[in-house]
Coordinates of C-alpha atoms in Angstrom, one line a residue:
Chain A
M1 CA 27.9 8.5 23.8
A2 CA 29.5 6.6 27.5
E3 CA 26.9 9.3 29.3
K4 CA 24.4 6.4 30.3
S5 CA 23.5 3.6 28.3
G6 CA 21.7 4.2 24.8
M7 CA 21.9 3.6 20.9
H8 CA 23.8 5.7 19.1
M9 CA 23.3 6.4 15.0
E10 CA 25.3 7.8 13.1
Y11 CA 24.9 8.3 8.7
D12 CA 25.4 10.4 6.0
I13 CA 23.3 13.2 4.2
N14 CA 24.9 13.0 0.3
K15 CA 24.2 16.0 -1.1
E16 CA 24.5 14.0 -4.4
D17 CA 21.3 11.5 -4.1
F18 CA 18.0 13.2 -4.1
N19 CA 16.1 9.5 -3.7
S20 CA 18.8 8.9 0.0
A21 CA 17.0 12.0 1.8
G22 CA 14.5 11.5 4.2
E23 CA 16.3 7.7 4.7
A24 CA 18.2 9.0 8.0
S25 CA 14.7 9.8 9.7
S26 CA 13.3 6.9 7.9
K27 CA 15.5 4.2 9.9
V28 CA 14.9 6.2 13.4
K29 CA 11.7 6.6 13.0
K30 CA 11.3 2.2 12.9
T31 CA 13.8 2.4 15.8
L32 CA 11.9 4.0 17.9
N33 CA 8.8 1.2 16.5
M34 CA 11.3 -1.6 17.8
L35 CA 11.8 0.0 21.2
G36 CA 8.2 1.0 21.9
V37 CA 8.5 4.8 22.1
D38 CA 5.3 6.6 21.8
N39 CA 3.7 7.0 18.5
K40 CA 2.8 10.9 19.4
V41 CA 6.4 11.3 19.8
I42 CA 7.5 9.2 16.8
K43 CA 5.7 11.6 14.7
R44 CA 7.4 14.7 16.3
V45 CA 11.0 13.6 16.0
A46 CA 9.8 11.8 11.9
I47 CA 8.4 14.8 11.0
A48 CA 11.7 17.6 12.8
M49 CA 13.9 15.2 11.9
Y50 CA 13.0 14.7 8.2
E51 CA 12.7 18.7 7.6
A52 CA 16.6 19.1 9.1
E53 CA 17.6 16.1 6.8
I54 CA 15.8 18.0 3.9
N55 CA 17.1 21.6 5.0
A56 CA 20.8 20.0 5.5
F57 CA 20.2 18.1 1.7
I58 CA 19.1 21.5 0.5
H59 CA 20.6 24.1 2.0
G60 CA 23.6 22.5 3.6
G61 CA 24.4 20.8 0.6
G62 CA 24.5 17.6 2.7
G63 CA 26.4 16.7 5.7
M64 CA 25.7 14.4 9.4
A65 CA 23.0 13.2 10.4
V66 CA 23.4 11.8 14.5
A67 CA 21.1 10.0 16.4
D68 CA 21.4 9.1 20.5
I69 CA 17.9 7.4 22.0
Y70 CA 18.5 6.9 25.7
T71 CA 15.2 5.9 28.2
D72 CA 14.7 9.5 29.2
K73 CA 15.4 11.5 26.0
I74 CA 16.4 11.3 22.4
V75 CA 18.5 13.4 20.6
I76 CA 18.8 14.0 17.2
E77 CA 21.8 16.3 15.5
I78 CA 21.4 16.9 12.4
S79 CA 25.3 19.1 11.0
D80 CA 25.4 20.5 7.5
H81 CA 28.9 22.5 5.6
G82 CA 27.2 25.4 4.2
K83 CA 26.9 28.8 3.7
G84 CA 25.1 28.6 7.5
I85 CA 21.9 30.5 8.3
E86 CA 23.1 34.6 7.8
N87 CA 19.6 35.7 9.7
L88 CA 18.8 33.5 11.9
E89 CA 15.4 35.2 13.5
L90 CA 14.5 35.6 9.5
A91 CA 14.3 32.0 9.2
M92 CA 12.5 31.4 11.9
Q93 CA 9.4 33.1 10.6
E94 CA 7.2 31.1 8.8
G95 CA 7.0 32.2 5.1
Y96 CA 10.7 32.8 5.1
S97 CA 12.3 31.3 2.7
T98 CA 16.2 31.2 0.8
A99 CA 15.4 28.1 -1.3
S100 CA 15.5 28.6 -5.4
E101 CA 13.2 28.3 -7.8
E102 CA 14.3 25.1 -8.9
I103 CA 13.7 22.9 -5.3
R104 CA 10.3 25.7 -5.0
M105 CA 9.7 23.6 -7.9
M106 CA 10.1 20.2 -6.0
G107 CA 8.0 20.7 -3.6
F108 CA 10.3 22.6 -1.4
G109 CA 11.3 25.8 0.8
A110 CA 7.7 27.3 1.6
G111 CA 9.9 28.8 4.2
M112 CA 7.9 26.1 7.2
G113 CA 11.2 23.5 7.4
L114 CA 12.5 25.9 10.7
P115 CA 9.4 27.3 12.4
N116 CA 8.1 23.3 12.0
I117 CA 10.6 22.4 13.5
K118 CA 10.5 24.2 16.2
K119 CA 7.1 23.6 16.9
N120 CA 7.7 19.3 17.0
V121 CA 11.6 19.7 19.9
D122 CA 11.0 20.1 23.5
E123 CA 14.5 21.5 23.1
L124 CA 16.6 23.4 20.4
D125 CA 19.4 24.5 20.3
I126 CA 21.0 26.6 16.5
R127 CA 24.4 26.8 16.4
T128 CA 25.1 28.3 12.7
G129 CA 26.9 31.9 11.3
P130 CA 28.0 32.2 7.2
G131 CA 29.9 30.1 6.3
E132 CA 30.2 28.1 9.1
G133 CA 27.8 25.3 8.8
T134 CA 24.4 25.1 10.8
D135 CA 24.0 23.0 13.7
L136 CA 21.2 21.3 14.7
K137 CA 20.7 20.0 18.3
M138 CA 17.2 18.2 18.9
T139 CA 16.0 17.4 22.0
F140 CA 12.7 15.1 22.6
K141 CA 11.9 14.5 26.0
L142 CA 10.3 10.1 27.2
N143 CA 9.1 9.8 30.0
Chain B
M1 CA -29.8 -24.3 -6.2
E2 CA -27.3 -25.7 -7.9
T3 CA -24.6 -27.6 -6.7
F4 CA -21.0 -25.7 -5.3
R5 CA -17.3 -26.9 -4.5
M6 CA -17.4 -27.1 -1.0
Q7 CA -15.0 -24.5 0.7
Y8 CA -13.4 -24.0 3.9
S9 CA -16.6 -23.2 6.2
A10 CA -16.2 -20.0 8.4
P11 CA -16.0 -20.6 12.1
K12 CA -19.0 -19.7 14.0
G13 CA -19.6 -17.5 16.2
Q14 CA -15.9 -15.9 16.6
K15 CA -14.9 -13.3 17.1
R16 CA -11.6 -11.1 16.7
N17 CA -10.8 -10.1 20.5
G18 CA -7.4 -7.7 20.0
P19 CA -4.3 -8.1 19.7
V20 CA -2.9 -11.1 19.7
K21 CA 0.5 -12.2 21.0
I22 CA 3.6 -12.5 18.9
A23 CA 5.4 -14.3 20.7
S24 CA 2.4 -17.3 19.6
G25 CA 2.3 -16.5 16.7
L26 CA 5.2 -19.2 15.5
Q27 CA 3.1 -22.1 17.2
E28 CA 0.4 -22.8 14.8
P29 CA -0.6 -21.9 11.7
I30 CA -4.0 -19.9 11.7
K31 CA -6.8 -21.1 10.7
R32 CA -9.0 -19.7 12.4
Y33 CA -9.7 -15.4 13.0
H34 CA -8.3 -14.6 10.3
S35 CA -9.7 -14.3 6.5
I36 CA -6.5 -16.3 4.8
T37 CA -5.8 -20.2 5.3
L38 CA -3.4 -22.7 3.7
D39 CA -3.5 -25.1 2.5
E40 CA -1.5 -28.2 4.0
D41 CA -1.4 -30.3 1.4
K42 CA -0.3 -27.9 -1.3
C43 CA 2.4 -25.9 0.0
V44 CA 5.9 -26.8 0.2
G45 CA 6.9 -24.9 1.9
C46 CA 8.6 -22.4 -0.7
T47 CA 9.6 -18.3 -0.3
S48 CA 7.3 -17.4 -2.4
C49 CA 5.0 -15.8 -0.2
I50 CA 7.1 -14.2 3.2
K51 CA 9.1 -12.1 0.5
R52 CA 6.0 -10.2 -0.9
C53 CA 4.2 -9.8 2.7
P54 CA 3.9 -5.8 3.3
T55 CA 4.2 -6.8 7.3
E56 CA 6.8 -9.5 7.1
A57 CA 3.5 -12.2 8.7
I58 CA 4.6 -15.2 7.3
R59 CA 7.5 -17.5 8.1
V60 CA 7.9 -20.9 7.0
H61 CA 8.5 -23.4 9.3
K62 CA 8.4 -27.0 9.0
S63 CA 8.9 -26.7 5.4
K64 CA 4.4 -24.6 5.5
A65 CA 4.0 -21.6 5.3
R66 CA 2.3 -20.4 8.9
I67 CA 1.1 -16.8 9.4
I68 CA 1.8 -14.6 12.1
N69 CA -1.6 -13.6 13.5
S70 CA -1.3 -10.2 14.4
R71 CA 0.5 -9.3 11.8
C72 CA -0.9 -10.5 9.3
I73 CA -3.2 -7.3 7.4
D74 CA -5.3 -9.8 5.7
C75 CA -4.0 -7.9 2.0
G76 CA -4.3 -11.0 0.0
E77 CA -0.7 -10.7 -1.4
C78 CA 0.2 -14.3 -0.8
I79 CA -3.2 -16.0 -2.3
R80 CA -1.3 -13.9 -5.9
V81 CA 2.0 -15.0 -5.0
C82 CA 1.5 -18.6 -4.1
P83 CA 3.0 -20.2 -7.2
H84 CA 1.1 -23.9 -5.7
G85 CA -2.8 -22.2 -4.9
A86 CA -2.4 -22.9 -0.8
K87 CA -3.0 -20.0 -0.2
H88 CA -7.2 -19.0 0.3
A89 CA -9.5 -16.4 1.7
I90 CA -12.0 -18.3 3.9
T91 CA -15.4 -18.1 2.3
T92 CA -18.6 -19.3 3.4
D93 CA -19.7 -22.9 2.4
L94 CA -22.6 -22.7 0.3
L95 CA -24.7 -24.9 2.0
E96 CA -25.0 -22.5 4.5
L97 CA -27.7 -20.9 2.2
D98 CA -29.8 -23.7 3.0
N99 CA -30.0 -21.9 6.5
Y100 CA -31.9 -18.6 5.1
K101 CA -35.8 -18.6 4.1
Y102 CA -34.9 -15.3 2.2
R103 CA -31.5 -15.0 1.1
V104 CA -30.3 -11.9 -0.8
A105 CA -26.6 -12.0 -3.0
I106 CA -25.4 -8.7 -2.9
P107 CA -22.3 -8.2 -5.6
A108 CA -19.4 -6.0 -5.7
P109 CA -19.0 -3.7 -8.5
A110 CA -16.3 -5.5 -9.7
I111 CA -18.3 -8.2 -10.7
Y112 CA -19.6 -6.7 -14.0
G113 CA -15.9 -6.2 -15.3
Q114 CA -16.0 -9.3 -15.3
Y115 CA -17.9 -10.9 -18.0
R116 CA -16.8 -10.3 -21.7
S117 CA -20.2 -12.3 -23.2
A118 CA -22.4 -9.9 -20.7
R119 CA -24.5 -7.4 -22.6
S120 CA -25.1 -5.5 -19.6
R121 CA -25.2 -5.3 -15.7
N122 CA -28.8 -6.4 -15.6
H123 CA -27.6 -9.8 -17.3
I124 CA -25.0 -10.6 -14.6
L125 CA -27.8 -8.9 -12.2
T126 CA -30.2 -11.7 -13.4
A127 CA -28.1 -14.4 -14.2
L128 CA -26.8 -14.3 -10.2
K129 CA -30.4 -14.6 -9.2
K130 CA -30.8 -17.8 -11.1
L131 CA -28.2 -19.3 -9.1
G132 CA -30.3 -19.7 -6.2
F133 CA -31.0 -16.5 -4.6
D134 CA -34.3 -15.0 -3.9
D135 CA -33.0 -11.1 -4.9
V136 CA -30.2 -9.4 -5.5
F137 CA -29.2 -6.2 -4.4
E138 CA -26.2 -4.1 -5.9
V139 CA -23.3 -3.1 -3.5
A140 CA -22.2 -0.4 -6.1
L141 CA -25.8 1.2 -4.8
G142 CA -24.7 1.0 -1.2
A143 CA -21.1 2.5 -2.0
E144 CA -23.7 5.4 -4.1
Y145 CA -24.6 6.0 0.4
V146 CA -21.1 5.8 1.9
S147 CA -20.5 8.6 -0.8
N148 CA -23.0 11.2 0.3
A149 CA -21.9 10.4 3.8
T150 CA -18.2 11.0 3.3
R151 CA -19.4 14.5 1.8
Q152 CA -21.0 15.1 5.2
Y153 CA -18.3 13.3 7.2
L154 CA -15.7 15.7 5.0
K155 CA -17.2 18.9 5.4
T156 CA -17.9 18.9 8.6
V157 CA -14.1 17.1 10.0
K158 CA -12.7 20.4 7.9
K159 CA -15.0 23.0 10.1
E160 CA -14.8 21.2 13.6
K161 CA -12.1 18.8 13.9
N162 CA -8.0 20.0 13.8
L163 CA -6.9 17.0 11.6
E164 CA -3.9 17.0 9.9
G165 CA -3.5 15.3 6.0
P166 CA -6.0 14.1 4.1
V167 CA -9.2 11.7 4.9
I168 CA -8.0 8.1 4.3
S169 CA -10.5 5.8 2.4
T170 CA -11.1 2.9 4.7
A171 CA -13.6 1.1 2.5
C172 CA -10.4 -1.7 1.4
P173 CA -10.8 -3.9 5.3
A174 CA -6.8 -4.8 4.7
I175 CA -6.0 -0.3 4.9
I176 CA -7.8 -0.1 8.1
R177 CA -5.6 -3.2 9.5
L178 CA -2.3 -2.0 7.7
I179 CA -2.5 1.5 9.4
Q180 CA -3.2 -0.5 12.6
V181 CA -0.5 -2.6 12.9
R182 CA 1.9 -0.3 10.8
F183 CA 0.9 3.5 11.1
P184 CA -1.1 4.1 14.3
N185 CA -0.1 7.8 13.6
L186 CA -2.4 7.7 10.8
M187 CA -5.3 5.9 13.0
D188 CA -7.5 9.9 12.8
N189 CA -7.4 9.8 9.9
M190 CA -9.2 6.5 8.9
L191 CA -12.8 7.8 7.4
P192 CA -14.9 5.9 10.6
L193 CA -17.7 4.9 8.0
E194 CA -18.7 1.5 7.3
A195 CA -18.0 0.2 3.7
P196 CA -20.3 -0.7 0.7
V197 CA -20.6 -3.3 1.5
E198 CA -21.9 -3.1 5.5
V199 CA -24.5 -0.1 3.8
A200 CA -25.8 -2.2 1.2
A201 CA -26.7 -5.5 3.2
R202 CA -28.3 -3.0 5.9
L203 CA -30.8 -2.1 2.9
A204 CA -31.0 -5.1 1.5
R205 CA -32.1 -6.7 4.4
E206 CA -34.7 -3.6 4.4
K207 CA -36.0 -4.5 1.5
A208 CA -36.4 -7.5 2.1
K209 CA -38.5 -7.0 4.9
R210 CA -40.8 -4.4 3.4
D211 CA -40.8 -7.4 -0.1
T212 CA -41.6 -10.2 2.2
S213 CA -43.1 -11.1 5.6
Y214 CA -40.1 -13.1 7.0
G215 CA -38.4 -11.3 10.2
D216 CA -34.5 -11.0 10.5
S217 CA -33.1 -14.7 11.6
A218 CA -34.8 -16.0 8.0
I219 CA -33.2 -13.3 5.3
G220 CA -29.6 -14.1 4.4
I221 CA -27.9 -11.6 3.4
F222 CA -25.5 -12.4 1.3
F223 CA -21.6 -10.9 -0.5
I224 CA -20.7 -11.6 -3.9
S225 CA -16.6 -10.7 -3.1
P226 CA -13.7 -10.1 -4.9
C227 CA -11.9 -10.1 -2.1
A228 CA -9.9 -11.9 0.5
S229 CA -10.2 -9.6 3.1
K230 CA -13.1 -8.9 3.9
M231 CA -14.1 -11.9 5.9
F232 CA -12.3 -10.5 8.6
S233 CA -14.6 -7.2 8.5
Q234 CA -18.1 -10.3 9.2
Y235 CA -16.3 -11.7 12.3
F236 CA -14.8 -7.8 13.8
P237 CA -18.1 -6.0 13.3
L238 CA -17.1 -2.1 13.7
R239 CA -20.1 -0.8 13.9
G240 CA -22.5 -2.8 16.1
E241 CA -22.2 -6.3 17.4
K242 CA -23.1 -8.0 14.1
S243 CA -22.4 -7.5 10.9
P244 CA -25.3 -7.0 8.6
V245 CA -23.2 -9.8 6.1
D246 CA -24.1 -13.1 6.6
G247 CA -22.0 -15.1 4.3
V248 CA -18.9 -13.9 1.8
I249 CA -18.8 -15.9 -1.6
S250 CA -15.9 -15.4 -3.5
F251 CA -16.5 -14.0 -7.8
Q252 CA -14.0 -17.5 -8.5
E253 CA -16.7 -19.9 -6.7
I254 CA -18.9 -19.1 -8.6
Y255 CA -17.5 -17.7 -11.8
M256 CA -18.2 -20.9 -14.3
N257 CA -21.6 -21.7 -12.5
L258 CA -22.4 -17.7 -13.2
R259 CA -20.3 -17.5 -16.7
N260 CA -22.5 -20.5 -18.0
K261 CA -26.5 -18.7 -16.6
I262 CA -25.7 -15.4 -18.2
K263 CA -24.9 -17.2 -21.3
S264 CA -27.5 -19.3 -21.3
L265 CA -29.9 -16.4 -20.1
K266 CA -33.1 -15.6 -22.5
D267 CA -34.0 -11.4 -23.4
D268 CA -37.3 -12.5 -22.0
E269 CA -35.9 -13.3 -18.7
I270 CA -33.9 -10.4 -18.0
E271 CA -35.2 -8.7 -14.9
D272 CA -34.2 -5.0 -14.5
L273 CA -32.2 -5.3 -11.5
E274 CA -30.4 -2.0 -11.8
Q275 CA -30.0 0.8 -9.6
A276 CA -27.2 2.3 -9.0
T277 CA -25.7 5.2 -11.3
N278 CA -22.7 5.2 -12.9
Y279 CA -21.3 6.5 -9.9
G280 CA -21.8 3.4 -8.2
V281 CA -20.1 1.4 -10.7
R282 CA -16.9 3.8 -11.3
W283 CA -16.5 2.9 -6.9
P284 CA -14.3 -0.1 -7.5
S285 CA -12.0 1.0 -10.2
P286 CA -8.9 3.5 -8.8
G287 CA -10.4 6.6 -7.9
G288 CA -13.8 5.4 -8.0
E289 CA -14.7 6.4 -4.6
S290 CA -12.3 9.9 -4.8
M291 CA -14.7 10.7 -8.5
A292 CA -18.5 10.7 -6.5
L293 CA -16.9 12.8 -4.0
D294 CA -17.2 16.9 -5.2
I295 CA -13.6 17.5 -3.8
N296 CA -10.7 19.8 -5.0
K297 CA -7.5 17.7 -4.4
F298 CA -7.2 13.5 -4.1
I299 CA -4.7 11.0 -4.4
A300 CA -5.8 7.7 -5.5
V301 CA -3.1 4.9 -4.8
D302 CA -3.4 0.8 -5.5
G303 CA -0.9 -1.7 -4.4
I304 CA -0.1 -2.3 -0.4
H305 CA 3.5 -1.6 -1.6
D306 CA 2.4 1.9 -2.6
V307 CA -0.2 2.3 -0.8
V308 CA 2.8 1.9 2.4
K309 CA 5.4 4.4 0.5
I310 CA 2.1 6.4 1.0
F311 CA 1.9 6.7 3.7
E312 CA 4.7 6.7 5.0
T313 CA 5.5 10.2 3.5
I314 CA 2.8 10.9 5.0
E315 CA 3.3 10.5 8.5
N316 CA 6.8 11.5 7.6
S317 CA 6.4 14.7 7.4
N318 CA 3.3 17.7 5.8
K319 CA 3.7 17.6 2.5
F320 CA 0.2 16.8 1.6
D321 CA -1.9 18.9 4.5
D322 CA -3.3 20.0 1.1
I323 CA -5.3 16.9 -0.5
D324 CA -8.9 16.2 0.7
F325 CA -9.0 13.0 0.6
L326 CA -6.8 9.5 0.2
E327 CA -8.0 6.5 -1.2
A328 CA -6.1 3.8 -0.6
L329 CA -6.9 0.1 -1.8
A330 CA -4.2 -3.5 -1.5
C331 CA -4.9 -4.6 -5.1
K332 CA -3.4 -3.5 -8.4
G333 CA -6.3 -2.2 -10.2
G334 CA -8.0 -1.1 -6.5
C335 CA -11.8 -4.3 -6.7
L336 CA -11.0 -5.1 -10.0
G337 CA -7.9 -6.7 -8.7
G338 CA -8.9 -8.6 -5.9
A339 CA -7.3 -11.6 -5.1
L340 CA -10.2 -13.5 -4.8
T341 CA -11.0 -12.5 -9.1
V342 CA -10.8 -14.2 -12.3
K343 CA -9.3 -11.6 -15.2
N344 CA -6.5 -9.9 -14.6
H345 CA -8.0 -6.2 -13.7
F346 CA -6.5 -4.7 -16.9
V347 CA -9.1 -6.5 -19.1
S348 CA -11.9 -5.7 -16.0
Q349 CA -10.4 -2.1 -17.2
V350 CA -11.2 -2.4 -20.3
I351 CA -15.3 -4.7 -19.4
M352 CA -16.1 -2.0 -16.7
K353 CA -15.8 1.1 -19.0
T354 CA -18.4 -0.4 -21.1
M355 CA -20.5 -0.8 -17.6
R356 CA -20.0 2.7 -16.6
D357 CA -20.7 4.0 -19.7
E358 CA -24.6 2.2 -19.9
A359 CA -25.3 3.4 -17.0
K360 CA -24.1 6.7 -17.8
A361 CA -26.4 6.1 -20.8
K362 CA -29.6 6.1 -18.4
D363 CA -28.3 8.5 -15.9
R364 CA -28.7 11.1 -18.9
E365 CA -32.4 9.2 -19.6
N366 CA -33.1 9.6 -15.9
E367 CA -32.0 13.7 -16.4
L368 CA -29.2 12.8 -13.5
T369 CA -26.3 15.0 -13.8
D370 CA -24.5 14.9 -10.9
L371 CA -23.6 12.8 -8.1
P372 CA -26.8 11.2 -6.9
N373 CA -28.1 12.7 -4.0
R374 CA -28.5 9.5 -1.6
D375 CA -30.5 9.8 1.8
I376 CA -28.2 9.6 4.3
D377 CA -26.8 11.2 8.1
Y378 CA -23.5 9.8 7.6
H379 CA -23.7 8.8 11.9
D380 CA -26.0 6.4 10.8
I381 CA -23.1 4.6 9.4
L382 CA -20.6 5.4 12.1
W383 CA -17.9 3.3 13.2
D384 CA -19.0 2.9 16.9
K385 CA -15.6 0.8 18.3
Q386 CA -12.2 2.3 18.6
L387 CA -9.8 0.5 16.8
E388 CA -6.2 0.1 18.9
H389 CA -3.2 0.1 17.7
I390 CA -1.1 -3.5 17.2
P391 CA 2.6 -2.4 18.0
I392 CA 4.4 -5.1 15.7
H393 CA 7.2 -4.2 15.8
K394 CA 7.8 -3.4 19.4
L395 CA 10.7 -5.9 20.5
D396 CA 9.6 -5.6 24.7
T397 CA 7.2 -3.4 26.7
D398 CA 10.6 -2.6 28.9
M399 CA 12.3 0.2 26.7
A400 CA 15.9 -0.6 28.1
K401 CA 15.6 -3.6 27.9
A402 CA 14.2 -2.9 24.2
M403 CA 17.6 -1.4 23.4
K404 CA 19.9 -4.3 24.9
K405 CA 18.1 -6.8 22.1
L406 CA 17.7 -4.3 18.9
E407 CA 21.6 -3.8 20.1
R408 CA 22.0 -7.8 19.8
M409 CA 19.5 -7.5 17.1
E410 CA 22.4 -5.7 14.8
K411 CA 25.2 -7.3 15.6
I412 CA 23.4 -10.6 14.3
A413 CA 22.3 -8.8 11.1
D414 CA 25.6 -7.7 10.7
A415 CA 26.9 -11.9 11.1
L416 CA 24.3 -12.6 8.7
P417 CA 25.3 -12.8 4.6
S418 CA 22.5 -10.0 3.7
L419 CA 21.2 -12.4 1.0
D420 CA 17.6 -12.1 2.1
C421 CA 17.6 -15.9 1.1
G422 CA 14.7 -16.9 2.8
A423 CA 16.5 -20.6 3.3
C424 CA 15.5 -19.8 6.5
G425 CA 12.2 -18.8 6.6
A426 CA 12.1 -16.0 7.6
P427 CA 12.0 -13.0 4.7
S428 CA 15.3 -11.4 5.0
C429 CA 18.3 -11.6 6.8
R430 CA 16.9 -8.9 9.6
A431 CA 13.5 -10.4 9.8
L432 CA 15.6 -13.6 10.6
A433 CA 17.5 -10.5 13.2
E434 CA 14.5 -9.9 14.4
D435 CA 13.2 -13.5 15.3
I436 CA 16.0 -15.0 17.2
V437 CA 16.0 -11.5 19.5
R438 CA 12.5 -12.6 19.8
D439 CA 13.1 -16.4 21.1
E440 CA 11.6 -17.9 17.8
A441 CA 14.4 -18.9 15.8
K442 CA 18.1 -19.6 15.9
I443 CA 21.1 -18.2 14.4
T444 CA 21.7 -22.3 12.5
D445 CA 18.7 -20.7 10.8
C446 CA 20.5 -19.6 8.6
V447 CA 22.7 -21.9 5.7
F448 CA 25.4 -19.8 5.3
V449 CA 25.8 -19.5 9.4
L450 CA 25.6 -23.5 9.6
R451 CA 27.6 -24.6 6.8
E452 CA 30.6 -22.3 8.5
R453 CA 30.3 -24.1 11.6
V454 CA 29.5 -27.3 9.9
R455 CA 32.9 -27.0 8.1
A456 CA 35.0 -25.6 11.1
L457 CA 33.5 -28.8 12.6
A458 CA 34.9 -30.8 10.0
N459 CA 38.0 -29.5 10.3
Q460 CA 38.5 -30.1 13.3
M461 CA 37.5 -33.7 13.1
F462 CA 40.1 -33.5 10.0
E463 CA 42.6 -33.0 12.5
L464 CA 41.4 -34.8 15.1
E465 CA 41.8 -38.3 13.4
S466 CA 44.8 -37.8 12.1
M467 CA 46.3 -37.2 15.4
L468 CA 47.4 -40.4 17.8
P469 CA 48.7 -41.8 21.0
P470 CA 51.9 -40.8 22.0
T471 CA 52.4 -44.6 22.4
M472 CA 51.1 -45.2 18.6
I473 CA 53.5 -42.8 17.1
R474 CA 56.0 -43.7 15.0
D475 CA 59.2 -42.4 14.1
D476 CA 59.1 -41.3 10.6
K477 CA 54.4 -39.6 11.0
R478 CA 56.5 -37.1 14.2
D479 CA 57.4 -33.9 12.7
S480 CA 53.7 -33.3 10.6
D481 CA 52.2 -34.0 13.4
S482 CA 53.4 -31.4 16.0
E483 CA 51.8 -29.4 12.3
A484 CA 48.6 -30.5 12.7
E485 CA 48.5 -30.4 16.4
H486 CA 49.2 -26.1 16.0
R487 CA 47.1 -26.3 13.5
H488 CA 43.9 -27.6 16.0
E489 CA 45.2 -25.0 18.0
S490 CA 44.2 -21.5 16.5
L491 CA 41.1 -23.2 15.0
S492 CA 39.7 -24.3 17.7
N493 CA 40.0 -20.9 19.2
D494 CA 38.2 -19.5 16.3
V495 CA 35.5 -22.1 17.0
N496 CA 35.4 -20.8 20.8
D497 CA 34.9 -17.1 19.7
D498 CA 32.1 -17.7 17.7

C-alpha cells in the first residue's frame, strides 16, 4: 500500500472459530480510537465491517479482512472464497437471506447484512458471482 | 453521637472541570477530584491493581500505584483487589455532621443486606437514626420515583427520538464514566436522569423543611453508601450547581457501630421509618431497576468486565436494537457487591430475599399489587449538563502524527516479551508500548529488555577486559586475543543495531 502514508492491517477470518468472528472489526475500531478518528465515523466503520466480517464467516467460509487507513479515508476490504452471491440485487434488499436455519437460530441471517453495510459506507464496491467468492470494498471518507 | 474512626476528609469546594490532560497523569498520585485514593504507607507497589483496572488507569511508579486522573472511572475494582488495603474511597469526615443542626441519613437499600441479625428494615433504620441522625429517609423510596420517571422517559424516547439500541441505566456513576471514556457512541443511550440517591436527597430535604423550621444550610443530608464512586457525583452534579447530598459515609465505616446498635435495640424503641415498597427494596440487586419498569425486554449485566463486553457488542452491531433497557452495574452483585460493603454479595442476596418478602407482605396489606405510582415528572430530575467524551486512547491530535506514533508503538510492542508481567508498572506490554510513545515510559522499564542490554554490555566488558595493549601482549596469548577481538566486533554491531 504505497500510495501516501497510511496504516495497513490484515486479518484472517477463520471459519472454524466462531469466537474470533468480529475480532478484526474490534481491532480496527481500537486503532481508529487511538488515531482520534471521529466517533461517528468509527461507529459506521465498526458496524459495516462487523457485518461484512460475519458475512464472510457465515456465507463465505472464512477469508481475509484488510484495512488501510489514510488521513483522508479508510478503506476496508473483506474477501472470502465462498460460493459467491447469486443475485446481488436480491441480496441488497432488506430481509432477503439465504442463511440456514441453524445460523438464524444464532441470531444472524435476518437479511439485514448488506443493506446495513450500504447504509453505513460512503462507497461500496462488490465483486461477486456464482463460484467466485465475494469481495467487498468499503470506503469511508474522513475530512 | 458516638465516636468514629477518622477518615479522609473530602476536599471542600472542589469540582471536576472536564477532562484532565493525560500527559500529566503519571506525575502525581491522585488525591483530588476523585473518589479513589491511595494510602502510600500501605501500598507496596505490587501489580495487583494495575491488571484489574478496566480502563488501564493505574501505573506503578516509584513503588506506588498512581492513578491516571482522566482514565479512572471510580469503579472500585482496585479497592476490591488490593491485597494490602491500600486503596480507599474518599468519604466524608464524620465530624462534618457537626456542621449541621438537622441531620438526615439516606441509606442505600443495599444496607438491608448487610445485617443478618436485623429482624426488619425498621430495625436497621431505627438503629441508624440512633447513631446520631435526626431523621432517616430511604434511598429505596427515591429509587421508586426514578422508576416512575424512567417509565415516562422510555415512552417519550420511543416516540420522539430515533434512538438506536437500548436506553442504558445511569444509576451507577462508574458506568457513566465508562461510557464517557470508552464508549462515546453510547452517550445518547444514557438515561439522562438523576440517580435514586440524588432524588432521595431532594425529597429528604423537603421533608426536613416541612418537619422543622430549619433553613437549607442547617440541614445536612448524608448518604450511607456501599459505593466507591458516589463521591464523584457529589463533586460533579449532573443537575444543578450543587449536589443535594452533603456527605457520603461508607457502609464499612459505620458497620460495627450499627451492628451493635441493632442488637441492643428494644422492641418498644423501633420506629416506623419504612416508606419504600418491595420494588424499591429490590433495586440494588441486579435486575431490580429493570423489573420496576414494566417493560418487555431488558438486559441486566453486573461486573465491569462483563459490562465492557456487552457495550462492545452494542457498539459494533445492531444486535440489541430490540432491547428496551440495559441495566449495567459496575460491581458483581450490583450495589450489594459495592466496594464499600462488608458482607459478601452472595450472602447479602439471601438476607435481601427476607427483607423483600417482608416488604411484599406489607405491600399486600396496603393492597398494593402493582408498581407504586410516585408523583413525579421526569423533567424535574433531567440532567442539565451535557457530558463530553474524554478520548483517553487518542495518541495525538494530528492524525498523521498519531499514525506515526501508532506504528512506532506496534514495533515496540513486537520487541517486548508479551508476558504482561507488570514489572514495568504498566498493566501489559502493549500498555507499556503506548506509554513509551506518549513519552511517559522508557523501553528499559521492561526488565527483559534491560536484562538483554546488561547482558550485551557484560559480554562487551568481558571481551574488553581480555584485550591488552600491543606492548603488553606476550607471544603465548596472541592467538586467543585476536579471536576475542573478532567476536567483540560482531557483538558491538549487534548492540548498535538495537
